[in-house]
PDB file of C-alpha atoms and ligand atoms in Angstrom:
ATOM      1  CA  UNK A   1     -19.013  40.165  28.379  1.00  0.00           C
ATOM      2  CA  UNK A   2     -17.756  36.652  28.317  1.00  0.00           C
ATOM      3  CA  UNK A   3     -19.697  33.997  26.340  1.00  0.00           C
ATOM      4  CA  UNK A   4     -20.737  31.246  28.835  1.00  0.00           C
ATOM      5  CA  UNK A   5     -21.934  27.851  26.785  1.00  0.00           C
ATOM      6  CA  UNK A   6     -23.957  25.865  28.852  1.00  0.00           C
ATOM      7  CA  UNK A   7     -24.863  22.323  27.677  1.00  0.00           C
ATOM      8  CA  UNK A   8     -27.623  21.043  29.212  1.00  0.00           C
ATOM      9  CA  UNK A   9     -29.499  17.289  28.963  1.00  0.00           C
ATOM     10  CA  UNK A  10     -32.410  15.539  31.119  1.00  0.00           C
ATOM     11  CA  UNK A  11     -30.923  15.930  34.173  1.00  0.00           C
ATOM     12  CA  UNK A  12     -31.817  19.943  34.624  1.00  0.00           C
ATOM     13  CA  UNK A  13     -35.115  19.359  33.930  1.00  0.00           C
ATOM     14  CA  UNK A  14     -35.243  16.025  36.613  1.00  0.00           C
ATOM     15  CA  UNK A  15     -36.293  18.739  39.340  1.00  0.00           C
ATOM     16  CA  UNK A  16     -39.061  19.698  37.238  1.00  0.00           C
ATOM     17  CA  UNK A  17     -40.692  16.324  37.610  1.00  0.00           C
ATOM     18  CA  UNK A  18     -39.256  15.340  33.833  1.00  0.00           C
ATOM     19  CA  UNK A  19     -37.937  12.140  34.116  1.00  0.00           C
ATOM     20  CA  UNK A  20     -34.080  11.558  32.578  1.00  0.00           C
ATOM     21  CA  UNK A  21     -33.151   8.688  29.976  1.00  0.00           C
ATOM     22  CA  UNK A  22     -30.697   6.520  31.502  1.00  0.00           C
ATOM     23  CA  UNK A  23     -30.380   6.869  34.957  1.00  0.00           C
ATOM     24  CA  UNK A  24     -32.233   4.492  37.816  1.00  0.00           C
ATOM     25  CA  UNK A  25     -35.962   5.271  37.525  1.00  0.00           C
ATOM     26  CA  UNK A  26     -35.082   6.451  34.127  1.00  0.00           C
ATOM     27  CA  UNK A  27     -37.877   7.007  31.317  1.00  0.00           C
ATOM     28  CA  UNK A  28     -36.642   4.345  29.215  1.00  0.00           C
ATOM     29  CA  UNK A  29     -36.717   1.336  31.155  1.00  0.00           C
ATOM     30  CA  UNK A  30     -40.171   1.107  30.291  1.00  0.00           C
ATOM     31  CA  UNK A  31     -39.874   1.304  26.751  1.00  0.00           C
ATOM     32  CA  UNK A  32     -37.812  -0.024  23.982  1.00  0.00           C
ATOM     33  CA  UNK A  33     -35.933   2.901  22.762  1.00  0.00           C
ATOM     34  CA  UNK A  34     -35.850   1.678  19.085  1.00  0.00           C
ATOM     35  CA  UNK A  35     -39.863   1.029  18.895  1.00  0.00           C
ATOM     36  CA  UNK A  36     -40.238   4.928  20.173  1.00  0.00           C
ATOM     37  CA  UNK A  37     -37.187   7.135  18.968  1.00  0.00           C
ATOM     38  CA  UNK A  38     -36.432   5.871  15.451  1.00  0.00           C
ATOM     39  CA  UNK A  39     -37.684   6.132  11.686  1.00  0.00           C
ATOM     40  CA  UNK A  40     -38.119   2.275  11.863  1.00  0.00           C
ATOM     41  CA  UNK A  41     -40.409   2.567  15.060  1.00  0.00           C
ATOM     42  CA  UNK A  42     -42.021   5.252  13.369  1.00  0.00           C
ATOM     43  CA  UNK A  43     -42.901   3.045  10.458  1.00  0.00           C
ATOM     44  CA  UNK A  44     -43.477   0.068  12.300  1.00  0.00           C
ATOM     45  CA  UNK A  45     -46.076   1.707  14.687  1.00  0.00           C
ATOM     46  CA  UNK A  46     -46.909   5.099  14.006  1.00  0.00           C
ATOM     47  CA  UNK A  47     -49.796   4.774  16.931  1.00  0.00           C
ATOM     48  CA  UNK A  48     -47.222   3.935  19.671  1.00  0.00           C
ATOM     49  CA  UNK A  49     -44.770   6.576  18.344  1.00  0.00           C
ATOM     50  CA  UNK A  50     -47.585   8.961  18.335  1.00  0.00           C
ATOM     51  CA  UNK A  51     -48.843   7.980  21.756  1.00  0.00           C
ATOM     52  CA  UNK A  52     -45.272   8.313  23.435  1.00  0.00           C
ATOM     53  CA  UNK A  53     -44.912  11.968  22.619  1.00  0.00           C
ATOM     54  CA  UNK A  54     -48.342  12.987  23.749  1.00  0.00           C
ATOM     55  CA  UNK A  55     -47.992  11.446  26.673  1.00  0.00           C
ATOM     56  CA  UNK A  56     -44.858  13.579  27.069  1.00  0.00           C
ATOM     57  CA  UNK A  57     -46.275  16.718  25.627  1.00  0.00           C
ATOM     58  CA  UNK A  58     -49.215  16.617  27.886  1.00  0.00           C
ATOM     59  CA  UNK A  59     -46.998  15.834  31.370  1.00  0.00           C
ATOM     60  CA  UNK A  60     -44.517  18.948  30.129  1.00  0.00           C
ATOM     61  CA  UNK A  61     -47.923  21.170  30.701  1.00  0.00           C
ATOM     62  CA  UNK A  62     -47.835  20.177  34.197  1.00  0.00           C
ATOM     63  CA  UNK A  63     -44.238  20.765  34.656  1.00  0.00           C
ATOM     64  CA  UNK A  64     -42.551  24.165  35.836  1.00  0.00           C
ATOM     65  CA  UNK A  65     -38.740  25.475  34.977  1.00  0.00           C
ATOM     66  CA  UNK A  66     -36.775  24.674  38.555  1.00  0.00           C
ATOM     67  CA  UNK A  67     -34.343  26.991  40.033  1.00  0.00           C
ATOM     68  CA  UNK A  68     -31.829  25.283  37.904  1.00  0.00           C
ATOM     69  CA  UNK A  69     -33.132  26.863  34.614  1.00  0.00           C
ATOM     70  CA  UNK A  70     -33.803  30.220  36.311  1.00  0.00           C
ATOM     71  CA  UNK A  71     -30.384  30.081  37.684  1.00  0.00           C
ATOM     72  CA  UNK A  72     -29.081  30.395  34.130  1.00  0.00           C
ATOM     73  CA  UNK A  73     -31.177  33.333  33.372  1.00  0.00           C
ATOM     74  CA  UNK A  74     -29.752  35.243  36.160  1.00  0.00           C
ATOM     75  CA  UNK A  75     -26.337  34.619  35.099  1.00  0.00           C
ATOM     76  CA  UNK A  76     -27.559  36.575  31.640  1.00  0.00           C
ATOM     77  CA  UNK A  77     -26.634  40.027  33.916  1.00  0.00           C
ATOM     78  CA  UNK A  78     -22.807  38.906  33.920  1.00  0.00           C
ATOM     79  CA  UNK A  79     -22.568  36.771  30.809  1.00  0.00           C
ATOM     80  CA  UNK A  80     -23.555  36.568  27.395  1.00  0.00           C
ATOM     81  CA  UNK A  81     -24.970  32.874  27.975  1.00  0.00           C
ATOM     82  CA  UNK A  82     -25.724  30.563  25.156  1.00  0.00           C
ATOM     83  CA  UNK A  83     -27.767  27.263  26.044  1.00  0.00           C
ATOM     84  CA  UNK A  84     -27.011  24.406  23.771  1.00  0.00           C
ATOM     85  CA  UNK A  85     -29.563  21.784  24.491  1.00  0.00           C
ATOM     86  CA  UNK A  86     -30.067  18.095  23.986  1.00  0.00           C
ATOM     87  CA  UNK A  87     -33.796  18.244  25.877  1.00  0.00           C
ATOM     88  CA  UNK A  88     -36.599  18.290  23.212  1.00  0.00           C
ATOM     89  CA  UNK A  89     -38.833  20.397  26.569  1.00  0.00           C
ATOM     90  CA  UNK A  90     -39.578  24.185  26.586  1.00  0.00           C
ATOM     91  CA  UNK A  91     -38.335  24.589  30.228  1.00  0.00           C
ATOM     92  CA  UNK A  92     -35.401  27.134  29.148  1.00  0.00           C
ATOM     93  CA  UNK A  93     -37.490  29.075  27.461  1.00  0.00           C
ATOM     94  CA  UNK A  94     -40.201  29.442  30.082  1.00  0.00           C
ATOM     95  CA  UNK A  95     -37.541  29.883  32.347  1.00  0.00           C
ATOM     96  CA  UNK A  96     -36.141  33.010  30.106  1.00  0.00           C
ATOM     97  CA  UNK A  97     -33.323  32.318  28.750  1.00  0.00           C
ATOM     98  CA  UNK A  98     -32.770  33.866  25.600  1.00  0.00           C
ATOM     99  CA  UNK A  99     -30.244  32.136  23.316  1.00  0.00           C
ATOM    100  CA  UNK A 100     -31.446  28.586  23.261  1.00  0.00           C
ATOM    101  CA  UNK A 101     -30.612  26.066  20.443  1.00  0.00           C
ATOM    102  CA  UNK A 102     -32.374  23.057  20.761  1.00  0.00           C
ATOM    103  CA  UNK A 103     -29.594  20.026  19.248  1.00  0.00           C
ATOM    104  CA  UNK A 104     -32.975  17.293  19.332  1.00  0.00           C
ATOM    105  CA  UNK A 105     -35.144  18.617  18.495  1.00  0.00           C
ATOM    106  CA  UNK A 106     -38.676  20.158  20.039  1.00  0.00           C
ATOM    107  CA  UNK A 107     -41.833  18.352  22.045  1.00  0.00           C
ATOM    108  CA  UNK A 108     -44.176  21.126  21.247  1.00  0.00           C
ATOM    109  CA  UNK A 109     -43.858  20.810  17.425  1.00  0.00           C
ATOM    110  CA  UNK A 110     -44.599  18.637  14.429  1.00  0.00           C
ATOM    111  CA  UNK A 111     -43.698  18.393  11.124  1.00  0.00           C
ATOM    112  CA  UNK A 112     -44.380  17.068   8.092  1.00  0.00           C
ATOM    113  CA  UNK A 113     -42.954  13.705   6.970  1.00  0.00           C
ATOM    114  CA  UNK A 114     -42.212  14.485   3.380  1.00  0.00           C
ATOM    115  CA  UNK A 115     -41.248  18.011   3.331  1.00  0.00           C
ATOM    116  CA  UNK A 116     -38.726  18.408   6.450  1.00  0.00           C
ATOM    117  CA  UNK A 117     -39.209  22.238   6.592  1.00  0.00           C
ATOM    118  CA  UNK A 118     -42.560  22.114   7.154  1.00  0.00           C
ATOM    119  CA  UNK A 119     -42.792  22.806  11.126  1.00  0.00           C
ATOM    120  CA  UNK A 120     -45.498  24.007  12.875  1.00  0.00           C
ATOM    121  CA  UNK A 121     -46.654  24.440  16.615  1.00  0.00           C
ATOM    122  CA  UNK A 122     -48.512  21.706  18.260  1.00  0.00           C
ATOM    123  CA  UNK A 123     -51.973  22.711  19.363  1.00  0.00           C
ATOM    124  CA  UNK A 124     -52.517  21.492  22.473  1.00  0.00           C
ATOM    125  CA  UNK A 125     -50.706  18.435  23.427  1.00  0.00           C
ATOM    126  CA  UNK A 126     -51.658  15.594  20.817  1.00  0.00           C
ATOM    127  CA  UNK A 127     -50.316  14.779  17.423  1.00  0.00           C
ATOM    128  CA  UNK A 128     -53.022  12.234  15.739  1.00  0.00           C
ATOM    129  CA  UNK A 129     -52.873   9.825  12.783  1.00  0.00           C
ATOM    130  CA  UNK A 130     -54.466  11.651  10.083  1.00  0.00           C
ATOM    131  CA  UNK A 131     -52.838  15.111  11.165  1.00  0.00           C
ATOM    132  CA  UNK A 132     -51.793  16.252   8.003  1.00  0.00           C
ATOM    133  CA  UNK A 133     -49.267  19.211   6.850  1.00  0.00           C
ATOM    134  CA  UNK A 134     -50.274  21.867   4.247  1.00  0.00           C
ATOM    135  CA  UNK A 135     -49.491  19.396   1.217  1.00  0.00           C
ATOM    136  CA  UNK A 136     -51.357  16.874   2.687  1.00  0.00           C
ATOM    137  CA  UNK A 137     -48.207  14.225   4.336  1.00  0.00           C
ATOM    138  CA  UNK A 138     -48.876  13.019   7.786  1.00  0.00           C
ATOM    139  CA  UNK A 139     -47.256  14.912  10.821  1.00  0.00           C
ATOM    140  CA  UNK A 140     -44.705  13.541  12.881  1.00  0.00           C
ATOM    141  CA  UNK A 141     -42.904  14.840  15.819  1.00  0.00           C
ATOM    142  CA  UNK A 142     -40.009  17.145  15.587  1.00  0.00           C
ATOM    143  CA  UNK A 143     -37.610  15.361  17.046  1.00  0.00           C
ATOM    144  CA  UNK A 144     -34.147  13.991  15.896  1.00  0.00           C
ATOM    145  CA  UNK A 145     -34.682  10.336  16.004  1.00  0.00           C
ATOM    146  CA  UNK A 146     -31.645   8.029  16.925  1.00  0.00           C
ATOM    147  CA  UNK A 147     -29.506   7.426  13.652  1.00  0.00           C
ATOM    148  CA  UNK A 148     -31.250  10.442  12.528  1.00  0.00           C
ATOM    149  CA  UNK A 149     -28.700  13.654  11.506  1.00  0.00           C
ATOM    150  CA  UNK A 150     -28.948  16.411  13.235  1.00  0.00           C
ATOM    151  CA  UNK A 151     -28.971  19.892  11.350  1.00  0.00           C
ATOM    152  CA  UNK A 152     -27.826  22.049  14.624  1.00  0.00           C
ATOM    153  CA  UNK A 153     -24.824  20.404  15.456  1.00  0.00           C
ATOM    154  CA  UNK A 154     -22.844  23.077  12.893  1.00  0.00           C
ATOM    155  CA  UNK A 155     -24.161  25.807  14.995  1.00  0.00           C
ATOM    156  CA  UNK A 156     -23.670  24.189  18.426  1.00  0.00           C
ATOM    157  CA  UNK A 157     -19.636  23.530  17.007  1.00  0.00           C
ATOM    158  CA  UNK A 158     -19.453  27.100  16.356  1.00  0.00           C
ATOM    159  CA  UNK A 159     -21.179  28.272  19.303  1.00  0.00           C
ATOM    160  CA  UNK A 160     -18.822  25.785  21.457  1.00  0.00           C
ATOM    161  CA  UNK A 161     -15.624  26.861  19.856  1.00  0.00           C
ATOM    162  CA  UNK A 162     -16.108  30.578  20.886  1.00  0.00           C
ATOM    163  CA  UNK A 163     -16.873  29.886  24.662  1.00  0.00           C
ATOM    164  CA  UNK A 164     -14.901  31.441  27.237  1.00  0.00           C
ATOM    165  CA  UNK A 165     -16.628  29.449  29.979  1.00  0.00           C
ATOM    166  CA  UNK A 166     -17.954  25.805  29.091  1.00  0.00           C
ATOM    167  CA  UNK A 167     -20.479  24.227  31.656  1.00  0.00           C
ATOM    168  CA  UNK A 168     -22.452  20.561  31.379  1.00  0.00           C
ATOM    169  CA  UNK A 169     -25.466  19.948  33.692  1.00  0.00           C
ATOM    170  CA  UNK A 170     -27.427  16.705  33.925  1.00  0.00           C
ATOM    171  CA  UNK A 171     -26.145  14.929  30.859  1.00  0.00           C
ATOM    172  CA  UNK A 172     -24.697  11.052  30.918  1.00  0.00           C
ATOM    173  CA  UNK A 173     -22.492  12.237  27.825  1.00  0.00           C
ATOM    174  CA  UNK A 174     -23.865   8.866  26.238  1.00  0.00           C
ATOM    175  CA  UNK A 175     -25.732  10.426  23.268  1.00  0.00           C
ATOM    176  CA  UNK A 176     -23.876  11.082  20.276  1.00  0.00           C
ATOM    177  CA  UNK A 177     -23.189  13.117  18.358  1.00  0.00           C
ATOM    178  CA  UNK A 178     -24.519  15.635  20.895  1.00  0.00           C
ATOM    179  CA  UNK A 179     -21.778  14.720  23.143  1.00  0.00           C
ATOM    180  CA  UNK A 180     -18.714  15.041  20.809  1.00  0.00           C
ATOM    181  CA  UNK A 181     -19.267  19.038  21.446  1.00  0.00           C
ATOM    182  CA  UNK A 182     -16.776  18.684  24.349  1.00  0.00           C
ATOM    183  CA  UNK A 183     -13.677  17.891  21.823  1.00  0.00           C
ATOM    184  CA  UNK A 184     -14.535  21.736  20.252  1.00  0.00           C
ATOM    185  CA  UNK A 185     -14.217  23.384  23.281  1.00  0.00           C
ATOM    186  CA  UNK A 186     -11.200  25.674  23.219  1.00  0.00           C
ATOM    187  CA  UNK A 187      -8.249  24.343  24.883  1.00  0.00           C
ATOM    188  CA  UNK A 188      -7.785  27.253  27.551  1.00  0.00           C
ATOM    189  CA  UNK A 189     -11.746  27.241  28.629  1.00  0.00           C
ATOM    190  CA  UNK A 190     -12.373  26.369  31.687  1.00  0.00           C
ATOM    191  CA  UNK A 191     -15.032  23.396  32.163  1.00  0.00           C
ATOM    192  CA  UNK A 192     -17.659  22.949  34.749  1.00  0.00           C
ATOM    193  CA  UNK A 193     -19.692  19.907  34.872  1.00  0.00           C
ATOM    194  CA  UNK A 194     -22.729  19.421  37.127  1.00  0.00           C
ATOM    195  CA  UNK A 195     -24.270  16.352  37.901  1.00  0.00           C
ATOM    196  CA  UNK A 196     -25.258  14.542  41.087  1.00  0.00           C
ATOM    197  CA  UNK A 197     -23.627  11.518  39.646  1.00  0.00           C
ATOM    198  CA  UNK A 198     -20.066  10.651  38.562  1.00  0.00           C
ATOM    199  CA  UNK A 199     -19.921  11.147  34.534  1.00  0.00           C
ATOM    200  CA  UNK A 200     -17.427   9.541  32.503  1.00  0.00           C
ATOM    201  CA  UNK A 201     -15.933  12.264  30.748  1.00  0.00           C
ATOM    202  CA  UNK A 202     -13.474  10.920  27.736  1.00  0.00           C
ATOM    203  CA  UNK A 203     -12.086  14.021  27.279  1.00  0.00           C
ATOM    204  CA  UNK A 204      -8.243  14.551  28.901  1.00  0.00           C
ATOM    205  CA  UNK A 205      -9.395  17.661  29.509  1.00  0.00           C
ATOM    206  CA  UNK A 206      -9.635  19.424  33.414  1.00  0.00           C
ATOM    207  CA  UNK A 207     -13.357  19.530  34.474  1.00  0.00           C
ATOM    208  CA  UNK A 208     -13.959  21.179  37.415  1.00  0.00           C
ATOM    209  CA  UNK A 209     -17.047  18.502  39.171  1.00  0.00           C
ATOM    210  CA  UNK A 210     -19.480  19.898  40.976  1.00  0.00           C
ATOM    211  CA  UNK A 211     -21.510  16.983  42.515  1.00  0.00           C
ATOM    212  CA  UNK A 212     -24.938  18.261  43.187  1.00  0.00           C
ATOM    213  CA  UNK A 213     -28.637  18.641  41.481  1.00  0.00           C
ATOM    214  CA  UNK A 214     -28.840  21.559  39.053  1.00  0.00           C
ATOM    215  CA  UNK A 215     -30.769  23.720  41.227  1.00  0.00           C
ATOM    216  CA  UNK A 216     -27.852  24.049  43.398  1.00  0.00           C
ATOM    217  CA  UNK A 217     -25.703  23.366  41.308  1.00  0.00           C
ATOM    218  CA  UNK A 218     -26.483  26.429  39.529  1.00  0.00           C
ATOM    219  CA  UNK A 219     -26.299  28.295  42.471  1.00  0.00           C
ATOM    220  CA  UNK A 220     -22.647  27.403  43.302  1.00  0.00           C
ATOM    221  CA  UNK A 221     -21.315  27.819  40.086  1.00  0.00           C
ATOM    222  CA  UNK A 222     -22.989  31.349  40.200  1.00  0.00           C
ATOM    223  CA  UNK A 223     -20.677  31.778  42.996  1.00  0.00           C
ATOM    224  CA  UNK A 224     -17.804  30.363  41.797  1.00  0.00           C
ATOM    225  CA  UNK A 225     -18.158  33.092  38.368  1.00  0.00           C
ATOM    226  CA  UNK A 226     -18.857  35.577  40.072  1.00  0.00           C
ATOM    227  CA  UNK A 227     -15.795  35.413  43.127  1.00  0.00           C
ATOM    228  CA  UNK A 228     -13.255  34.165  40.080  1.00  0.00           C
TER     229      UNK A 228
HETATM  230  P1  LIG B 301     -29.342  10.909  30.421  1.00  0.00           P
HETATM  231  O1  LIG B 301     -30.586  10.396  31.074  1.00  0.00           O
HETATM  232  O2  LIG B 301     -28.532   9.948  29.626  1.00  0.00           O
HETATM  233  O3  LIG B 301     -28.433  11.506  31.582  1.00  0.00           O
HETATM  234  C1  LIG B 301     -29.024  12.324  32.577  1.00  0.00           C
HETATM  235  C2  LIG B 301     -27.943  12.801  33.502  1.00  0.00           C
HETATM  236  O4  LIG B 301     -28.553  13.701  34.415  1.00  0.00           O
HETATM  237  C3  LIG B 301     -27.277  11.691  34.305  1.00  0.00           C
HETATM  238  O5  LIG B 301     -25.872  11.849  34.264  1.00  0.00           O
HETATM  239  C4  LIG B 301     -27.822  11.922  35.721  1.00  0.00           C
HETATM  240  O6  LIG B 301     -26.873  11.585  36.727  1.00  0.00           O
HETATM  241  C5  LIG B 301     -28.080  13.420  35.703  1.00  0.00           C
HETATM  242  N1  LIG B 301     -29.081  13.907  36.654  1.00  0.00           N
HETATM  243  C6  LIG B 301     -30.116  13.246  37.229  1.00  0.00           C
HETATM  244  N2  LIG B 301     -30.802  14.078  38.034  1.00  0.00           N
HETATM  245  C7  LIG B 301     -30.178  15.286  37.970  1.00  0.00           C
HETATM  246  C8  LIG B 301     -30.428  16.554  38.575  1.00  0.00           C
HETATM  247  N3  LIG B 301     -31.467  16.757  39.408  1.00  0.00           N
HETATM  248  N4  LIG B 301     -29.597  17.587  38.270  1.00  0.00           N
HETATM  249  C9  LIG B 301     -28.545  17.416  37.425  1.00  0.00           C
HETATM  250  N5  LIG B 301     -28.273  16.230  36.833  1.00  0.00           N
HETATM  251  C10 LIG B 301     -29.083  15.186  37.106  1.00  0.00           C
HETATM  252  O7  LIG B 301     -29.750  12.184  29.546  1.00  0.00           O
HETATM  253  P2  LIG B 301     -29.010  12.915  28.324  1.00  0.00           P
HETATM  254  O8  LIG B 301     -27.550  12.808  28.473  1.00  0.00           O
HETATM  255  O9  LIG B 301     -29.665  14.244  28.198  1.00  0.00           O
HETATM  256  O10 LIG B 301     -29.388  12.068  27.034  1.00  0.00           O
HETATM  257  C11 LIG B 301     -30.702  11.680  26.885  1.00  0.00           C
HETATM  258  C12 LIG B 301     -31.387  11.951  25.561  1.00  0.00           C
HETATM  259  O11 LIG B 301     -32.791  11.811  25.804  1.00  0.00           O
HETATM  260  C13 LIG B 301     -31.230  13.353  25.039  1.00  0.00           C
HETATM  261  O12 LIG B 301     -30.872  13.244  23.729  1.00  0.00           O
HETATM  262  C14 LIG B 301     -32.606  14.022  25.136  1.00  0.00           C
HETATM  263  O13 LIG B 301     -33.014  14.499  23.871  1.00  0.00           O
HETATM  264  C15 LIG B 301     -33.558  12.947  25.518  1.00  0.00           C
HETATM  265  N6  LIG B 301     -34.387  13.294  26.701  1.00  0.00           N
HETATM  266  C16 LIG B 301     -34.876  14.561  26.875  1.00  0.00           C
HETATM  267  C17 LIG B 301     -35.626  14.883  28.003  1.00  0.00           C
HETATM  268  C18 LIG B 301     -36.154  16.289  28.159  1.00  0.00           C
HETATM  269  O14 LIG B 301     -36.358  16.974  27.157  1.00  0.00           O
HETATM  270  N7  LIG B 301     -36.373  16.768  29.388  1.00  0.00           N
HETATM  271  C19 LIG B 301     -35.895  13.909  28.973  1.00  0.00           C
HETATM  272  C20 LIG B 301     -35.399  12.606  28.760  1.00  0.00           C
HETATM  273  C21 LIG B 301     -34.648  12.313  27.631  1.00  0.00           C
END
């Protein structure tokens, strides 16, 4: 079977009702990115930090995988279909999909601010002040922080350098390093990039566009694999 590498970012999970980063409408026009996603935010106002994430955590219980996760399940019967994913939600996994690495991160777990490999599940949807980890250091969420490294990027490069097939959906390609993972995809793969909006992509590289929402977006690029 040929390994298909999908790369996903907010966009595939827009249909869910997840709002995306940067685009009109987007999540972070009502917030200052730097007060909410960063170790100085963090230390500046735990209680804010804190309060962002539940408030995410508790909306993602609401939310459903759309036909554009599911779509990439399906395509598991022709393809041996690794998921490389900036989103820090669970909607591939509810979805199905079963090789999933998360490159930011994950909403539904915490972990402790000393000792980085303490990570535990999130009960419920809240992460308090005075949550502590087994040695006793406050909990924070497990999420790569901007200016933050992050771990799974050597996996992801490895992952990307074996694909046969490369497809994007629903990222701006603005996030970094996350977005370097184009430059390590083999010269002779073919790329497919979904998106209802144009993305710059600064890669001279041939990207097949297709110009629609994931959910059917998905659904032609099922097509397209399948005819080809
Ligand atoms: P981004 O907001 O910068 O870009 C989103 C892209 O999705 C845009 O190009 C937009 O045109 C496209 N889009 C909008 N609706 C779409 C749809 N229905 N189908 C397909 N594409 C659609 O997001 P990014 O590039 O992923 O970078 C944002 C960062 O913020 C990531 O690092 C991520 O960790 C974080 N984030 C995660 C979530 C989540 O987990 N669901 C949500 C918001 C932000």
């Amino acid at each position: 079977m040929k390994k298909l590498v999908v790369f996903t970012g907010a966009g595939i999970s827009a249909e869910s009702g997840i709002r995306t980063f940067r685009d009109m409408g987007g999540l972070w026009e009502e917030y200052d990115i730097m007060e909410v996603a960063s170790y100085e935010g963090w230390q500046n106002n735990m209680e804010l930090v804190l309060k962002f994430y539940n408030d995410r955590r508790k909306q993602l219980i609401e939310c459903r995988p759309n036909e554009g996760h599911t779509g990439l399940v399906e395509l598991e019967k022709h393809f041996n279909v690794h998921i490389i994913t900036q989103n820090v939600d669970d909607l591939h996994e509810r979805a199905g999909s079963k090789n999933i690495l998360h490159l930011h991160g994950n909403l539904n777990k915490s972990r402790s601010t000393v000792h980085e490999d303490l990570v535990y599940d999130v009960d419920g949807w809240e992460i308090k002040v005075g949550d502590v980890c087994e040695k006793g250091y406050q909990l924070r969420p497990h999420i790569v922080w901007f200016g933050e490294p992050v771990p799974a990027m050597m996996p992801a490069i490895k992952i990307t350098s074996q694909a046969d097939i490369f497809v994007v959906i629903g990222t701006s390609l603005n996030v970094y390093p996350a977005a370097s993972l184009l430059g390590y995809v083999p010269a002779k793969t073919p790329i497919y990039l979904i998106d209802p909006n144009e993305v710059a992509s600064p890669w001279n590289r041939n990207v097949e566009f297709i110009y629609e929402k994931a959910s059917k977006g998905v659904e032609i690029l099922k097509k397209k694999l399948l005819e080809s």
